CSV table of C-alpha atoms and ligand atoms in Angstrom, one decimal:
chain,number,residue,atom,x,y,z
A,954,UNK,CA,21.7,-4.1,-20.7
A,955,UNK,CA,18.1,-4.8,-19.5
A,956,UNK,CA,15.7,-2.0,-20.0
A,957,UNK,CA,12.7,-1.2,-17.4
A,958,UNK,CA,10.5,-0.6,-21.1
A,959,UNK,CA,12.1,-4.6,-21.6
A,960,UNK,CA,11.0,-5.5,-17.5
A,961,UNK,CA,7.3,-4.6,-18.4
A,962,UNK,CA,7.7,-6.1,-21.6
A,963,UNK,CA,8.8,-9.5,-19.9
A,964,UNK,CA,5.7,-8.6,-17.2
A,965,UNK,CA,3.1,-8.2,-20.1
A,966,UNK,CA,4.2,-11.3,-21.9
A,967,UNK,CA,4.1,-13.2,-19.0
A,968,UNK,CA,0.7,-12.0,-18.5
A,969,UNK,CA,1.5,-10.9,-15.1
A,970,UNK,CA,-0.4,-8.0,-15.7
A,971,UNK,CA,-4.3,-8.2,-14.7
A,972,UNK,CA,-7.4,-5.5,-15.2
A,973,UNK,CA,-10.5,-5.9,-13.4
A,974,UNK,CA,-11.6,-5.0,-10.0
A,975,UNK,CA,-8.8,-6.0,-7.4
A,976,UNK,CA,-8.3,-5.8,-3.4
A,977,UNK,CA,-4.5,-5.5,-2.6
A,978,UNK,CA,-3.1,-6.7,0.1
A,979,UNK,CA,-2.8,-3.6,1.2
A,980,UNK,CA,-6.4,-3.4,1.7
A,981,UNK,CA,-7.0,-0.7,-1.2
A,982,UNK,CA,-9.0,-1.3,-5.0
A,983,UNK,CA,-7.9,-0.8,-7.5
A,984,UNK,CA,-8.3,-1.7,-11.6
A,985,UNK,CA,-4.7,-3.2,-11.8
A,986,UNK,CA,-2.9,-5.5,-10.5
A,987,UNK,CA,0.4,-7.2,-10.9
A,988,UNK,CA,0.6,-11.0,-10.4
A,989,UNK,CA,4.3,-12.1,-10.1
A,990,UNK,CA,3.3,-15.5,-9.4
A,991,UNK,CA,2.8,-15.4,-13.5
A,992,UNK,CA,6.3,-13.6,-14.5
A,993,UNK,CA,8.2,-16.7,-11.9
A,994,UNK,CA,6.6,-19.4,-13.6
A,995,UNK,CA,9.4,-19.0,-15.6
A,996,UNK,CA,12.4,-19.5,-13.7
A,997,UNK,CA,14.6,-17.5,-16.3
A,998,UNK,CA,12.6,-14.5,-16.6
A,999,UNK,CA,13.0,-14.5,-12.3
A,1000,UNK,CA,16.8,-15.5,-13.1
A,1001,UNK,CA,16.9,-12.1,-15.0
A,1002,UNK,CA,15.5,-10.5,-12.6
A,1003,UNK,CA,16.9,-11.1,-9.6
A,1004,UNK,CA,20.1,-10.2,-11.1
A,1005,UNK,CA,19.2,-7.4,-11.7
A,1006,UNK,CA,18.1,-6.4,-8.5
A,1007,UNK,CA,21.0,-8.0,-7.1
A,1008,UNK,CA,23.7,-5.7,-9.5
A,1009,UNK,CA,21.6,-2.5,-8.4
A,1010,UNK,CA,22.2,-3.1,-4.8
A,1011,UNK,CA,25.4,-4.6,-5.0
A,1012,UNK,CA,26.1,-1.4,-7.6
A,1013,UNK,CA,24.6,0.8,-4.5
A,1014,UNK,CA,27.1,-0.4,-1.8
A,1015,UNK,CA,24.7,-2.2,0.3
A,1016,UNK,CA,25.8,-5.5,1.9
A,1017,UNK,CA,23.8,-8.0,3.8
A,1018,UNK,CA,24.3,-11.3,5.0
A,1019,UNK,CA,21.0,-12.7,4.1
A,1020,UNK,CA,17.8,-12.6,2.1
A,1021,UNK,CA,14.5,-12.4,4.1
A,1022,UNK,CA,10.7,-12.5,2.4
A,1023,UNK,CA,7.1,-12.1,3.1
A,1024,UNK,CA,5.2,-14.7,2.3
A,1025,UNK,CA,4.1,-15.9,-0.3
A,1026,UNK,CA,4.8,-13.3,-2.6
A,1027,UNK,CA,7.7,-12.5,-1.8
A,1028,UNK,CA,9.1,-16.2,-1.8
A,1029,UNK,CA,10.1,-16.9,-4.4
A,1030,UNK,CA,11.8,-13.9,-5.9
A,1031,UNK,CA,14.1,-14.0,-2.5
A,1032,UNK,CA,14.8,-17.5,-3.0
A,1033,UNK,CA,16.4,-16.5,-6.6
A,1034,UNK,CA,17.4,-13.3,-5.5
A,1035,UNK,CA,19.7,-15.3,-2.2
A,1036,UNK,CA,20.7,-17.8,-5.2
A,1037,UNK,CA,22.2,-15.2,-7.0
A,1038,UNK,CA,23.8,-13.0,-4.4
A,1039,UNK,CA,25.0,-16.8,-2.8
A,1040,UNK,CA,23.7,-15.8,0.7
A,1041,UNK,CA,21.3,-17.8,2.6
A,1042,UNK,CA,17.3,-16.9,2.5
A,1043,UNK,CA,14.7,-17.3,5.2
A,1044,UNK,CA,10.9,-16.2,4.7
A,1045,UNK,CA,8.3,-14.7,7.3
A,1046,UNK,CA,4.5,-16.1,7.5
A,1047,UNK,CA,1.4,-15.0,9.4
A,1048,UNK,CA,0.3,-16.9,11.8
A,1049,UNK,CA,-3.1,-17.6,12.7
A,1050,UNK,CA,-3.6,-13.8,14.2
A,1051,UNK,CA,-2.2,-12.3,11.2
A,1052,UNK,CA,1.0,-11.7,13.2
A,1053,UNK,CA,4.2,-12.0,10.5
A,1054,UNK,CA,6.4,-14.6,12.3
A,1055,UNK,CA,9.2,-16.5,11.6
A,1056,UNK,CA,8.6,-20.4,12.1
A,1057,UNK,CA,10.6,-23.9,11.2
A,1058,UNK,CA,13.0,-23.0,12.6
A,1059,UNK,CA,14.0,-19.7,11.3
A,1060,UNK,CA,16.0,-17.7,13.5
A,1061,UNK,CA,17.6,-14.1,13.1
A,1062,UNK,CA,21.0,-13.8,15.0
A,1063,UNK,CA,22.1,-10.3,16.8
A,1064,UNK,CA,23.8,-8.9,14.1
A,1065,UNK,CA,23.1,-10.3,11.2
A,1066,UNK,CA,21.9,-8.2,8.5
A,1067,UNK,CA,19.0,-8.8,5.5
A,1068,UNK,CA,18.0,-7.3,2.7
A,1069,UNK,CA,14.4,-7.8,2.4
A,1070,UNK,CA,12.5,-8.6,-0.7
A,1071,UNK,CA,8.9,-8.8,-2.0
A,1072,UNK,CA,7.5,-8.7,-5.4
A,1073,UNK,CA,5.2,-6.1,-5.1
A,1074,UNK,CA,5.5,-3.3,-2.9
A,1075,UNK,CA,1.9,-0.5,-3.0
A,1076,UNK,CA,2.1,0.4,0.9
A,1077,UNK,CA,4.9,-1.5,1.5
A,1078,UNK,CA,2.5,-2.9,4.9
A,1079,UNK,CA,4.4,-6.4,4.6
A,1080,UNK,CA,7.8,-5.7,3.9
A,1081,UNK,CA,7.4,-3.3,7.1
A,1082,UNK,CA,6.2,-5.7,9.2
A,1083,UNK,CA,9.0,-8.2,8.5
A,1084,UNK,CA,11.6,-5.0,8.9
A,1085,UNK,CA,10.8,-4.8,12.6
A,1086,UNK,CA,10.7,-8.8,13.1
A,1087,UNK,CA,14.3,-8.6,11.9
A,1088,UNK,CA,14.9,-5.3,14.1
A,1089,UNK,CA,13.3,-7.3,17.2
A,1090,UNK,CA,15.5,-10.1,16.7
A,1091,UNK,CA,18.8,-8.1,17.2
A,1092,UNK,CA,19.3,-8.0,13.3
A,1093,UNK,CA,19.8,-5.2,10.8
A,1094,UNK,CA,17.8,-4.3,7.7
A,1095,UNK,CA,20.7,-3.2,4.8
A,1096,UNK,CA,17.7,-2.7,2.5
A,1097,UNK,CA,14.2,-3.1,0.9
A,1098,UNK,CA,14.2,-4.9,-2.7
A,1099,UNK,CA,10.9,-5.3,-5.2
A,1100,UNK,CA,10.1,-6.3,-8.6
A,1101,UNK,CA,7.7,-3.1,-8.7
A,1102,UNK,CA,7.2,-0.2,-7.1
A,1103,UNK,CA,3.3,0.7,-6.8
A,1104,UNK,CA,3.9,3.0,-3.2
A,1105,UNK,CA,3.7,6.3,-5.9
A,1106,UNK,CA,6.3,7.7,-4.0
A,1107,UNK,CA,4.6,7.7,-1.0
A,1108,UNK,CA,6.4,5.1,1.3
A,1109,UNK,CA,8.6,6.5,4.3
A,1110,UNK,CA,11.6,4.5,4.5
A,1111,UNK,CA,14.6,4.3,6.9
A,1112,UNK,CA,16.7,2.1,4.4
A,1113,UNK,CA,17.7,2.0,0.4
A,1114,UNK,CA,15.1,0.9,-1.3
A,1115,UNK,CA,15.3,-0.6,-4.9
A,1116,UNK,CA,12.6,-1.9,-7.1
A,1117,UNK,CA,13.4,-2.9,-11.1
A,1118,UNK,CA,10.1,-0.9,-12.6
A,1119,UNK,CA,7.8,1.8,-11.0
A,1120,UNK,CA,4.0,1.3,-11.4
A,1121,UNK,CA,1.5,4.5,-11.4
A,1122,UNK,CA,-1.5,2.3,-10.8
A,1123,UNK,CA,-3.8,4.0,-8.6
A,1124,UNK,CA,-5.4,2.4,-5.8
A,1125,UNK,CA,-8.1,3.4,-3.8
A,1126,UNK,CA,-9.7,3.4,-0.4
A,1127,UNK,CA,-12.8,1.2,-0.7
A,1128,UNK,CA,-15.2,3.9,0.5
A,1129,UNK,CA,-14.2,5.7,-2.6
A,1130,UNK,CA,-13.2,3.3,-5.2
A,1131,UNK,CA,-15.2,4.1,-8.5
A,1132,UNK,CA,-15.0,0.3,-9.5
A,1133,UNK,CA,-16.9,-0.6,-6.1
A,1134,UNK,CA,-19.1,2.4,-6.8
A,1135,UNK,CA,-19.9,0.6,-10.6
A,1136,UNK,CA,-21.1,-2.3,-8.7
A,1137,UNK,CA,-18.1,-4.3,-10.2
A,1138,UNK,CA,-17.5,-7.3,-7.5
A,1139,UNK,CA,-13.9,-7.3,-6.5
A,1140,UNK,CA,-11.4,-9.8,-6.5
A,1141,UNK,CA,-8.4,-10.5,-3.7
A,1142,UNK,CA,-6.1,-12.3,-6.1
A,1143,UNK,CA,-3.0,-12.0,-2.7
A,1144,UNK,CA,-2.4,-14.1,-0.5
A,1145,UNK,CA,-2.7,-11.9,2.8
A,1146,UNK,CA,-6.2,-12.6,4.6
A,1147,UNK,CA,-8.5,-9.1,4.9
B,2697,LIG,ZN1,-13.4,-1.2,-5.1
């Protein structure tokens, strides 16, 4: 039995935690931030994982036909977690207008249904996004999937929603983040373009 207190433990060892002065994807600052690119460098630790996120859904009742991701960090996580449920995985990408669309040669058919995954989820802007490309398609979402939960509770969904570990980092609007006000220059270690 795998522990959230052993999930951080594997996430601290793996140094994908960071401190400094950081610009989510989201938009918002903060002093934190967690780097899952660092904790899937090793492909057992996201074995672990994704099985776990895998039992807790499967534990839940939810059923889906198919993994779907964000990219890039949501990638590769869905990639292990599709492995391990033995369903298929596609992934969504901006395009030049910062649109998240699916391209070579992904499709969604009527009916089909996805459980979405991304590593990190703080306002959950990305996984949204792809929920409605899967809804315009004619598919259904069966459910939202993280390694961690940063959203501190404060993410409206319409599906289950399941993360492995819950973060309490706080993040701030740049107009009032006390690093910015330091003078400390931030860093955007994501990959979505601001
Ligand atoms: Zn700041």
């Amino acid at each position: 039995m795998v522990t959230e207190a052993d999930l951080l433990h594997i996430l601290k060892e793996s140094h994908a935690f960071l401190s400094g002065h950081f610009r989510l994807s989201s938009g918002l600052h903060s002093g934190n931030y967690l780097q899952c690119a660092q904790v899937f460098r090793f492909p057992g630790h996201s074995e672990t994982l994704s099985r776990l996120l895998v039992e807790k859904v499967r534990q839940a009742g939810v059923v889906f036909d198919q993994v779907i991701s964000p990219a890039l960090g949501g990638i590769l996580f869905g990639y292990e977690v599709s492995r391990q449920a033995g369903v298929p995985n596609i992934f969504a990408e901006r395009e030049a207008d910062n649109r998240m669309s699916l391209r070579r040669g992904f499709s969604i058919r009527p009916g089909e249904s996805f459980l979405v995954v991304e590593d990190v989820v703080t306002t959950g802007g990305s996984s949204l996004e792809v929920m409605r490309l899967v809804r315009e398609a004619g598919g259904r979402v069966a459910a939202l999937g993280c390694v961690a939960d940063r959203s501190r509770g404060k993410l409206a969904l319409d599906v289950p929603f399941f993360s492995l570990v819950t973060l309490d980092f706080p993040a701030y609007d740049p107009e009032s983040c006390p690093l910015c006000a330091q003078g400390l220059p931030v860093v955007k270690p994501g990959s979505k373009k601001v």
